Short mmCIF file of C-alpha atoms in Angstrom, two decimals:
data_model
loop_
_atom_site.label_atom_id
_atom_site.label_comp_id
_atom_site.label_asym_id
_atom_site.label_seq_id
_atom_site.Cartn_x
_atom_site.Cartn_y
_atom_site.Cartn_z
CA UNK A 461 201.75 138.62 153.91
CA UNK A 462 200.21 135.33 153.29
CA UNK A 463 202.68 133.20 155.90
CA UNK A 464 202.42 136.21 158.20
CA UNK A 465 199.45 135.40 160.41
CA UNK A 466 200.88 131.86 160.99
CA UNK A 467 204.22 132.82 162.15
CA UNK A 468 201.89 135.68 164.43
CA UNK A 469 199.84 132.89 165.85
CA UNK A 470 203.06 130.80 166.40
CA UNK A 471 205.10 133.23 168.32
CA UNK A 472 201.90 133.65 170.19
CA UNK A 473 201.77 130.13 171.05
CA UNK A 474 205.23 129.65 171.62
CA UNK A 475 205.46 132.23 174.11
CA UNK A 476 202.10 131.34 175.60
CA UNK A 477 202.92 127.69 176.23
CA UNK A 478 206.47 128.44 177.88
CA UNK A 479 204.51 130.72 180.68
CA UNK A 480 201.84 127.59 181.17
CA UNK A 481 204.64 125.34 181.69
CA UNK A 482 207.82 127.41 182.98
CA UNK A 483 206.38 125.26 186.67
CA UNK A 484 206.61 122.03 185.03
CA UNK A 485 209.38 119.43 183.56
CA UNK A 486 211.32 121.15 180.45
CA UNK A 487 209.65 120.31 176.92
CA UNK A 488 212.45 119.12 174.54
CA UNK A 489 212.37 122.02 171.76
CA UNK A 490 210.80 120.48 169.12
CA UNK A 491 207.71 119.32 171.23
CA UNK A 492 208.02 122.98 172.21
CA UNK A 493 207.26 124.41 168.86
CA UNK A 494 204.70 121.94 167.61
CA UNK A 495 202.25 122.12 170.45
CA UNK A 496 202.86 126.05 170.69
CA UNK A 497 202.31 126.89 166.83
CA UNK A 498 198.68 124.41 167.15
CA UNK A 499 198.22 126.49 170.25
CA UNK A 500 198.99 129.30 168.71
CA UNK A 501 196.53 128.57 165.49
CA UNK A 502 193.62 127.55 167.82
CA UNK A 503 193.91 131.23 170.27
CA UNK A 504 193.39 133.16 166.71
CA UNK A 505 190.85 130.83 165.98
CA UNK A 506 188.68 131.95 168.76
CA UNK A 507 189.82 135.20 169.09
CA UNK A 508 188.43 135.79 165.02
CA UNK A 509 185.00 133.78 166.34
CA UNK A 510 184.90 136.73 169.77
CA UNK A 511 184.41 139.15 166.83
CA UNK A 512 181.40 137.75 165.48
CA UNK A 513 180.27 137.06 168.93
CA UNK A 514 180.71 140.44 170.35
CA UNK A 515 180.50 142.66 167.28
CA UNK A 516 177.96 140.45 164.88
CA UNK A 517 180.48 140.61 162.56
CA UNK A 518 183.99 140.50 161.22
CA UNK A 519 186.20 143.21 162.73
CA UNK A 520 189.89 143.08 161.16
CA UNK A 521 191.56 145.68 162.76
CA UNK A 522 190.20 144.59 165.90
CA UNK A 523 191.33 141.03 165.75
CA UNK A 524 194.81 142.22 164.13
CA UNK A 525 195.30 144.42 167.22
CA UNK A 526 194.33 141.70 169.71
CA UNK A 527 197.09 139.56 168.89
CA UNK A 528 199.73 142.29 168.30
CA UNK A 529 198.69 143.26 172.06
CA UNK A 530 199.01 139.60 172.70
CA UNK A 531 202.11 139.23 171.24
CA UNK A 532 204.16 142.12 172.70
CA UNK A 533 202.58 141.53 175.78
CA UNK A 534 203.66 138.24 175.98
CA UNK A 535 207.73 139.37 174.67
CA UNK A 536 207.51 141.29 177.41
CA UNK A 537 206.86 138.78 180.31
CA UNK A 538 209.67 136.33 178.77
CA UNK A 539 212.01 139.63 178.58
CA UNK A 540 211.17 140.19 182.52
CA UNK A 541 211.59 136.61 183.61
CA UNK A 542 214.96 136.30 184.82
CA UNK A 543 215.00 132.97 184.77
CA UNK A 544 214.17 132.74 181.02
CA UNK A 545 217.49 132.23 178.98
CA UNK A 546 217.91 133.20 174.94
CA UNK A 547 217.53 129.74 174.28
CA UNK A 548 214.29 127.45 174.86
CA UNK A 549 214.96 125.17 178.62
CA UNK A 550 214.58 122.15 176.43
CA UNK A 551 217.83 123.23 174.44
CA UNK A 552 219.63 122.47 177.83
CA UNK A 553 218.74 119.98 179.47
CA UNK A 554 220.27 116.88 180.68
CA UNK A 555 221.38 114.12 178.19
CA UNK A 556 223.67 115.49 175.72
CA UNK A 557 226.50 112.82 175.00
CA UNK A 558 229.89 114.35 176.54
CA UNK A 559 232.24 115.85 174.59
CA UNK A 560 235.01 112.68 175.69
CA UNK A 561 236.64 109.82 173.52
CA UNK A 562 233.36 108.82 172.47
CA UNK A 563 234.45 107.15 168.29
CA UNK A 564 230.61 107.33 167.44
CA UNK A 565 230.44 111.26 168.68
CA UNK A 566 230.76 112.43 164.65
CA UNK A 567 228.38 110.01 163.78
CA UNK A 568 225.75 111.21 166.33
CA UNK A 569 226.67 114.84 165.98
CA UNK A 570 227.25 115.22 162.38
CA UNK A 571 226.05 112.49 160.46
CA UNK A 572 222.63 111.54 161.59
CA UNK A 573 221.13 114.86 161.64
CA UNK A 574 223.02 115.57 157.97
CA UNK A 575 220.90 112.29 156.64
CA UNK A 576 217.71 113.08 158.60
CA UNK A 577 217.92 116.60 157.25
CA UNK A 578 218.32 115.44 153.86
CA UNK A 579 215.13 112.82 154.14
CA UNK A 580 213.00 115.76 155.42
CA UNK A 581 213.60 118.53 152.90
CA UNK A 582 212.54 115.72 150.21
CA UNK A 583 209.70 114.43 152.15
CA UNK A 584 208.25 118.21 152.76
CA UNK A 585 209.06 119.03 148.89
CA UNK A 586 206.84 115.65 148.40
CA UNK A 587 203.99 116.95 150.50
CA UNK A 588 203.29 120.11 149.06
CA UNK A 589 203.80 118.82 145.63
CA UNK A 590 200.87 116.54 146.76
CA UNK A 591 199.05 119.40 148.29
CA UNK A 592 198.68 121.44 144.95
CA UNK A 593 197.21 118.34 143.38
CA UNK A 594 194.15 119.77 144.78
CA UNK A 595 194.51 123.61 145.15
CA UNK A 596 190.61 123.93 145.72
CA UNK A 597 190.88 121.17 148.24
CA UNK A 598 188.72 118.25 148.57
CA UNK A 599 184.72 117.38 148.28
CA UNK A 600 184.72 118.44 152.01
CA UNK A 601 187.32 121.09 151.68
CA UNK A 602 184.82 123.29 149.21
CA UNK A 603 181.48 122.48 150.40
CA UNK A 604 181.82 122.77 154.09
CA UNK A 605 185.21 123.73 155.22
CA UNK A 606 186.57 126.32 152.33
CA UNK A 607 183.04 127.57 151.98
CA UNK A 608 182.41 128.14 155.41
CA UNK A 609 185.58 129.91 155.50
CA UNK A 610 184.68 132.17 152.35
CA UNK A 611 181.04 132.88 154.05
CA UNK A 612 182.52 134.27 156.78
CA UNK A 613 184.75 136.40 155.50
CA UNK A 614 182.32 137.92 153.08
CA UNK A 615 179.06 137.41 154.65
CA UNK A 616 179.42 141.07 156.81
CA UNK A 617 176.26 141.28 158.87
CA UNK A 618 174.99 138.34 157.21
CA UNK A 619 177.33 135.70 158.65
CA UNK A 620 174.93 133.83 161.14
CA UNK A 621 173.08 132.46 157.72
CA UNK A 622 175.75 130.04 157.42
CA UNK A 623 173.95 128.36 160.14
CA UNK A 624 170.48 128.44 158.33
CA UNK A 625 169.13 124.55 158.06
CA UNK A 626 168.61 124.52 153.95
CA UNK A 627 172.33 124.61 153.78
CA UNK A 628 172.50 121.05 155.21
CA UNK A 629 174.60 119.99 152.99
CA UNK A 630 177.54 121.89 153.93
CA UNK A 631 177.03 120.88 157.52
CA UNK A 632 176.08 123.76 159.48
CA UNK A 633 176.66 121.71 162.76
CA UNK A 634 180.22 121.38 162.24
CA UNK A 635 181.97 123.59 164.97
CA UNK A 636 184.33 126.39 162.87
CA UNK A 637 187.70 126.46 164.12
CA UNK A 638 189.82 125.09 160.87
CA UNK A 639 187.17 127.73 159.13
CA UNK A 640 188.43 130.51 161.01
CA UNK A 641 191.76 129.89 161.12
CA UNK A 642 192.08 130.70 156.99
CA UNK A 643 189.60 133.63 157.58
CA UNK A 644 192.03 134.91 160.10
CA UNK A 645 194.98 133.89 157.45
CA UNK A 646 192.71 135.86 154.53
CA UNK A 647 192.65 139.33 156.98
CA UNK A 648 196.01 139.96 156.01
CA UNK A 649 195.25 139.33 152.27
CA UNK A 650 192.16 141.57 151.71
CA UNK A 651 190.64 138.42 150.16
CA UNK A 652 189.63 134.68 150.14
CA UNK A 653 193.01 133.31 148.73
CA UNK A 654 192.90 129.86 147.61
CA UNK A 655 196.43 129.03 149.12
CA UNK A 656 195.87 129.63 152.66
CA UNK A 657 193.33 126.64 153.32
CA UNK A 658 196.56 124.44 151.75
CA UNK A 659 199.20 126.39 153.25
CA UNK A 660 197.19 125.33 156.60
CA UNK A 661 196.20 121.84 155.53
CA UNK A 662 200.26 121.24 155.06
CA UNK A 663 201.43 123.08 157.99
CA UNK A 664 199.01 121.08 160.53
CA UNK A 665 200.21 117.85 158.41
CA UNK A 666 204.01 118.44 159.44
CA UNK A 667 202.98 120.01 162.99
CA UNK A 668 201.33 116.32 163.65
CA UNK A 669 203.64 114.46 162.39
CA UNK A 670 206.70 116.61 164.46
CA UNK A 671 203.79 116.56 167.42
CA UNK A 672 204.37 112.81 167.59
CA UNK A 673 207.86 112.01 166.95
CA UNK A 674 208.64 114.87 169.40
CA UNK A 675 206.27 113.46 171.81
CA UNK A 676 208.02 109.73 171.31
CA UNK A 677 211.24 111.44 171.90
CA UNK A 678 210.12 112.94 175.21
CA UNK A 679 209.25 110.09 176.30
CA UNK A 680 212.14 107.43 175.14
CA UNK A 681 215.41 109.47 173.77
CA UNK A 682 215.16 106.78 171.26
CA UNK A 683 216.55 107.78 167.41
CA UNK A 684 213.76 105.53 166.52
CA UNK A 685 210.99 107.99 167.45
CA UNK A 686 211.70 109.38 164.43
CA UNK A 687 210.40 106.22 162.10
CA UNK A 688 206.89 106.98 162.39
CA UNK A 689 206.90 109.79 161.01
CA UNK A 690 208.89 108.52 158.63
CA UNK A 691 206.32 105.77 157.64
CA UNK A 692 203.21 108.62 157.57
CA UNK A 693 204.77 110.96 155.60
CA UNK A 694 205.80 108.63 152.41
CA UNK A 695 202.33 106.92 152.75
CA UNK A 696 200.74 108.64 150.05
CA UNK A 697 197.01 107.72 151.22
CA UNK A 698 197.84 109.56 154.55
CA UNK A 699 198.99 112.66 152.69
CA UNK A 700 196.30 112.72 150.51
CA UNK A 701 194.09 112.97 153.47
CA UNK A 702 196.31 115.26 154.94
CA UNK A 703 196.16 118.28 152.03
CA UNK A 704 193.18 117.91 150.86
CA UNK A 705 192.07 121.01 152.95
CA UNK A 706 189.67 118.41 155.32
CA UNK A 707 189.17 119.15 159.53
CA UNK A 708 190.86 115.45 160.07
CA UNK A 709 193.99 116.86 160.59
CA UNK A 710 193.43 119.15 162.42
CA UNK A 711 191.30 116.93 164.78
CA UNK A 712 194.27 114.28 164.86
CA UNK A 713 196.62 116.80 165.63
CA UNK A 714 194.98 118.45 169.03
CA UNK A 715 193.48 115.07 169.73
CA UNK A 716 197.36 113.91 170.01
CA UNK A 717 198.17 117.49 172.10
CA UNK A 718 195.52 116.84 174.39
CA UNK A 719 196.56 113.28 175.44
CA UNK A 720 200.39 113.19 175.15
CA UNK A 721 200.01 116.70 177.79
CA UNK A 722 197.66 114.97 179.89
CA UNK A 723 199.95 113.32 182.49
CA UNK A 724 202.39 116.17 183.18
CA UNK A 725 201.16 119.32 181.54
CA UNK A 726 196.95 119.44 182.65
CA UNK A 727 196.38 122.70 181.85
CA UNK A 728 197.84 122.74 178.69
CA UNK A 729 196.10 119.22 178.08
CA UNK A 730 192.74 121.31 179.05
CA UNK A 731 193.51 124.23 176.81
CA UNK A 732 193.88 121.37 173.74
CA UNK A 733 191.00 118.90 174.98
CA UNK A 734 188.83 122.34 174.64
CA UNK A 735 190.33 123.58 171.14
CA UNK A 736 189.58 120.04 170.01
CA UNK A 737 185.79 120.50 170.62
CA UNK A 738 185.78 123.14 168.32
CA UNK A 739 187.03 121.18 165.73
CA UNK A 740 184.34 118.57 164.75
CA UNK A 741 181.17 116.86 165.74
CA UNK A 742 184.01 113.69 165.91
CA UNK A 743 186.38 116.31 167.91
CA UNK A 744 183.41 117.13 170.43
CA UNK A 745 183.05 113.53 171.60
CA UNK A 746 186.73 113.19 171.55
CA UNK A 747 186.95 116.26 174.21
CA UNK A 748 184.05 114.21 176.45
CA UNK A 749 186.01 110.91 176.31
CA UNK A 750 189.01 112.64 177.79
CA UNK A 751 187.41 114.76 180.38
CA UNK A 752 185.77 111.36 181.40
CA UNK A 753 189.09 109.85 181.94
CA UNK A 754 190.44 112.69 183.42
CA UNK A 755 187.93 112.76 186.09
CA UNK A 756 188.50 108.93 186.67
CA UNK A 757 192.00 109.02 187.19
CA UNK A 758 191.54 112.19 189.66
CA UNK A 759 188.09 111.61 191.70
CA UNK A 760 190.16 110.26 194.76
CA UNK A 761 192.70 113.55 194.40
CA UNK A 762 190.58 116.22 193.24
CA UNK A 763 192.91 118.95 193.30
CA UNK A 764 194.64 117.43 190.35
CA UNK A 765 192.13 118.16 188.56
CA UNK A 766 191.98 122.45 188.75
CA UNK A 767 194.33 122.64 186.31
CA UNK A 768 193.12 120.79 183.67
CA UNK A 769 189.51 122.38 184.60
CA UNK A 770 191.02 125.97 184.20
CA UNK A 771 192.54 125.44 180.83
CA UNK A 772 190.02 123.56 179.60
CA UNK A 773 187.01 126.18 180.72
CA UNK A 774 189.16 129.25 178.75
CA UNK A 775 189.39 127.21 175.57
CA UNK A 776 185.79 125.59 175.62
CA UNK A 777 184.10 128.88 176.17
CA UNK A 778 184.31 129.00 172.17
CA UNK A 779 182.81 125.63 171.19
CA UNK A 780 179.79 125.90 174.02
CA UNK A 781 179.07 129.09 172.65
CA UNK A 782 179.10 127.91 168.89
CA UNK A 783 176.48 125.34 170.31
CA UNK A 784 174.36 127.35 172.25
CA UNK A 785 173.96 130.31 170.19
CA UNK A 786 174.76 129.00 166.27
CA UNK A 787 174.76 125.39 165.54
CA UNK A 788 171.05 124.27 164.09
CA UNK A 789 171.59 120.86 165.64
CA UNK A 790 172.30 117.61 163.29
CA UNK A 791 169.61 117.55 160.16
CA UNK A 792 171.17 114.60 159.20
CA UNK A 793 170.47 112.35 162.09
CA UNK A 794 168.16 109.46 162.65
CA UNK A 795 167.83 107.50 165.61
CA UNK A 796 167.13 104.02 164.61
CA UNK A 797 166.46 103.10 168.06
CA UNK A 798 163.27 104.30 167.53
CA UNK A 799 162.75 104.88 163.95
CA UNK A 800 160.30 102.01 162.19
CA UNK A 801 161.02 103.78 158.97
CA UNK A 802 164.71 103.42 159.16
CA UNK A 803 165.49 101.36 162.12
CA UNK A 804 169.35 99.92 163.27
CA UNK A 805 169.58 96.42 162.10
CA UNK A 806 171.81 93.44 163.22
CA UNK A 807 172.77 93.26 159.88
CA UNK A 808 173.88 96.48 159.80
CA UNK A 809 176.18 96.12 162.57
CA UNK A 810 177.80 93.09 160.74
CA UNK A 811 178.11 95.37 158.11
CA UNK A 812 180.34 98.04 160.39
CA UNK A 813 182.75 95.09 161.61
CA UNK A 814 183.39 93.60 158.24
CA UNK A 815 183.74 96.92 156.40
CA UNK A 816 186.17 97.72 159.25
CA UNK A 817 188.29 94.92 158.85
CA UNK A 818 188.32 95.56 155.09
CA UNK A 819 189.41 99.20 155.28
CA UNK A 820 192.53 98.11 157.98
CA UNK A 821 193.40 95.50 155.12
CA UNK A 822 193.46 98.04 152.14
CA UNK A 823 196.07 97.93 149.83
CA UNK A 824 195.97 102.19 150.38
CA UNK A 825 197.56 101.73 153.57
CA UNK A 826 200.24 99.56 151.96
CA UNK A 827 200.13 97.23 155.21
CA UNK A 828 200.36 99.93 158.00
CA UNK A 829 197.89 98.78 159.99
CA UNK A 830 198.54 95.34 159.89
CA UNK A 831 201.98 96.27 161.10
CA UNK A 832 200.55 98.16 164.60
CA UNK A 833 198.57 94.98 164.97
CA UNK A 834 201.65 93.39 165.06
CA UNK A 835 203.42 96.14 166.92
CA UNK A 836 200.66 95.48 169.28
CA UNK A 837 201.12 91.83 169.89
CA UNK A 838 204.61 92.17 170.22
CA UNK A 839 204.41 94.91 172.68
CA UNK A 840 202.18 92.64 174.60
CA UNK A 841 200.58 93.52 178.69
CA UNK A 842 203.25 96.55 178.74
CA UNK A 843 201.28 98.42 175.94
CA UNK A 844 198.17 98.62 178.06
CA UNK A 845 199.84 99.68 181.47
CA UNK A 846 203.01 101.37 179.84
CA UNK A 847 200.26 103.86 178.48
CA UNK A 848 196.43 102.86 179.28
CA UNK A 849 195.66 106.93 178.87
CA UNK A 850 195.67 106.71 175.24
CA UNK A 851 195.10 102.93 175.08
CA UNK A 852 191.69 103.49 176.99
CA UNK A 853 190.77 106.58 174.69
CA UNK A 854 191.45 104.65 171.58
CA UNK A 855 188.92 101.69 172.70
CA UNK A 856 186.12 103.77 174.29
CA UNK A 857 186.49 106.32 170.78
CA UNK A 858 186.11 103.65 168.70
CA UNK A 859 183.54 102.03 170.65
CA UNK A 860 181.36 105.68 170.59
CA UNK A 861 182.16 105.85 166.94
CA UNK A 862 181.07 102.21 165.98
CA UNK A 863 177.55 102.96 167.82
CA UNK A 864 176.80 105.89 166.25
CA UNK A 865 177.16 104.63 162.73
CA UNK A 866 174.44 102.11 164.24
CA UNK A 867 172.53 104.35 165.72
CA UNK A 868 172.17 106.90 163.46
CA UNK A 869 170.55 105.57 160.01
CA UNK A 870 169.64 108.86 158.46
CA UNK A 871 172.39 107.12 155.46
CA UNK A 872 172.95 104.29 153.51
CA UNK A 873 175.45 102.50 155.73
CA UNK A 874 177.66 101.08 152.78
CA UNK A 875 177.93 104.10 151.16
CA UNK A 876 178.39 106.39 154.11
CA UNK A 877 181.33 103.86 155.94
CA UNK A 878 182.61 104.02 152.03
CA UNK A 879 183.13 107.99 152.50
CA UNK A 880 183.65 108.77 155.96
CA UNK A 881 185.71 105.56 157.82
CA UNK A 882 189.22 106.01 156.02
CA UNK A 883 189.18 109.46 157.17
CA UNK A 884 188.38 108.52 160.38
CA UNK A 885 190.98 105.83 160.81
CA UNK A 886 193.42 108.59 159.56
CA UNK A 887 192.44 111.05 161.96
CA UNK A 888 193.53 108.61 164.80
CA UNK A 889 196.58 106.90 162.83
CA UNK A 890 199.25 109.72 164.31
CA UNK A 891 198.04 108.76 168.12
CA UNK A 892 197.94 105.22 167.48
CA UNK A 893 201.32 105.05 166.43
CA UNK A 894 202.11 107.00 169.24
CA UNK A 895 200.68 104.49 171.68
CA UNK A 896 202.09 101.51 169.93
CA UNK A 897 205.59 102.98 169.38
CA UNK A 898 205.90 104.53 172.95
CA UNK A 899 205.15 100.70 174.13
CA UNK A 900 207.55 99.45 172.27
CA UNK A 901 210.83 101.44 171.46
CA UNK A 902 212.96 101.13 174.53
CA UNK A 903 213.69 103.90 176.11
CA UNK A 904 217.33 105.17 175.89
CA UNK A 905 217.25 107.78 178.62
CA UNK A 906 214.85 108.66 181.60
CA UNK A 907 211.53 107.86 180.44
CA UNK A 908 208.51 109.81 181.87
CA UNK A 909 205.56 107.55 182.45
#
């Protein structure tokens, strides 16, 4: 019962994202099931928050039903589509070596995928031995996430004071989709069980991780996509991050679905750019970024642009609501544009730019980032035009995030970049790699720009 919702919401997803793209290029099948289960996760996400919306409260039996009509409604399109085969388009496409005199066929057929199997049972048995270092989950993970979570579940008619303003400290701002994802997980359970946040915090660490190497694969054919992953999963600082029950995940991994869709697949890239508004305040700005790009590259061709409008309209409706109707606004914000009390300093901006340069430095990385700085100057002018999308986003996020811890001086800046930038770093690691390694792996078959 526990692992049941996910592999509802998964099916969900999967079957979802085949009818959003069945008009569009084939998805190899691994990028397939990554961006469907996340899709999959988000839809119950929203449908659980339509129940407090519509019914002021938690309705079970309602939400259960809405995906089981979901679901078999769903089965039943695929099972009337003639052109959809038992096996996933991506299974059969184009590429596959021929079955000729090639001497390196066993090695390609047999023997990588033996070793690469072999690496990833280890590396997952790793991960969630990591995960139940911290069954309770993080600072963050109790007092805003987990609790948030539990509040809703149990709150019954009472739910909307999770929004009241003396609960500051658990950040009553903070949009609620990774919080409603476990309270969706905890309706098949009868109660708050401590193992669903982690069985979430791990799955959304692997669906990232598969999200990008997928994504690298889609886009070079090269057996090298996989050595990202590779590097992020036996980085222990990135998997502490990644299980300790925190949003970042979950923001890195529809951040990543929302930009490497955006190019061929707009409506799904809407449907993730709006799910990733609902993640965090961080997630929100994210979302605006991308629309703004969006609209740049399409303003001469605005047709383009319906699709990514119409998927991203369905999955916003959630978040706009959340902000209209719930959140409290920030109590933890000052603007030290204007504050004489606490106003933004020169110094304090020096402060940003050297703590930055500290944290890329940090032996907890053991050199990662120092290696995509290289990747970076080896990859040269064809990393900014081979993929300016993501190279754009990266610059104007960190640009946006780098203002507002100047801007906003409610805390102690040393202190607050001490607790907050490493997590934000590791929210974007995944889609920086993604950028640097899609600029520089050649690409063995057709590449997709």
């Amino acid at each position: 019962m526990i692992f049941l919702p996910f592999i509802i919401s998964g099916a969900i997803g999967y079957l979802l994202l085949g009818l959003l793209t069945k008009k569009t290029a084939p998805l190899n099948f691994a990028l397939k099931v990554t961006l469907g289960i996340g899709l999959g996760l988000g839809l119950s996400s929203h449908l659980t928050f339509y129940s407090f919306l519509f019914f002021n409260k938690l309705e079970p039996q309602i939400i259960i039903a809405a995906h089981i009509i979901l679901l078999i409604s769903l089965i039943a399109l695929r099972m009337g589509d003639p052109k959809a085969g038992p096996l996933p388009p991506a299974a059969c496409e184009a590429g596959r070596v021929p079955q000729g005199q090639d001497p390196s066929l066993f090695f390609r057929k047999y023997l990588i995928p033996i070793v690469i199997s072999i690496f990833a049972v280890l590396i997952i048995v790793l991960v969630i031995i990591q995960a139940r270092f911290y069954p309770y989950g993080g600072w963050d993970a109790w007092q805003v996430w987990n609790f948030k979570a539990k509040f809703l579940l149990l709150s019954g008619d009472n739910w909307k004071d999770l929004f009241s303003p003396e609960l500051w400290r658990s950040s009553p701002h903070y949009p609620l989709l990774l919080p409603l994802i476990n309270v969706w997980a905890w309706l098949f359970t009868n109660k708050p069980l401590d193992v669903v946040p982690m069985i979430t915090s791990v799955s959304f660490t692997f669906l990232t991780i598969g999200l990008m190497c997928s994504a690298l694969w889609q886009r070079t054919k090269n057996i090298f996509s996989l050595l990202p992953g590779f590097l992020l999963l036996t980085l222990p600082f990135f998997n502490l991050l990644a299980t300790t029950q925190y949003c970042d995940i979950v923001l890195s991994f529809y951040c990543l679905a929302a930009l490497v869709t955006l190019q061929e697949y707009k409506l799904v890239s809407g449907v993730f750019t709006g799910c990733l508004a609902f993640t965090k305040p961080e997630g929100m700005v994210a979302a605006m970024i991308i629309c703004a790009i969006v609209f740049i590259l399409t303003v001469r061709n605005f047709k383009d642009l319906w699709p990514f409008i119409w998927g991203l309209i369905a999955a916003l409706l959630p978040a706009v609501a959340f902000h209209v109707l719930c959140s409290p606004g920030n109590q933890t914000f000052v603007n030290g544009l204007t504050s004489a009390l606490k106003p933004a300093t020169w110094e304090r901006l020096q402060m940003i730019f050297g703590f930055l340069s500290v944290e890329l430095t940090s032996n907890k990385w053991n050199g990662l980032w120092l290696l995509l700085l290289l990747g970076i100057v080896l990859g040269g002018r064809n990393l900014w035009t081979k993929n300016k999308i993501t190279a754009g986003f990266l610059v104007l996020y960190l640009a946006v995030i780098i203002a507002y811890y100047e801007v906003n001086t409610y805390f102690e800046i040393k202190w607050w970049l001490s607790v907050s930038l490493n997590r934000i770093l590791f929210s974007l690691l995944p889609l920086f790699m993604f950028w640097v390694f899609s600029g520089i792996l050649p690409a063995c078959g057709k590449e997709r720009d």
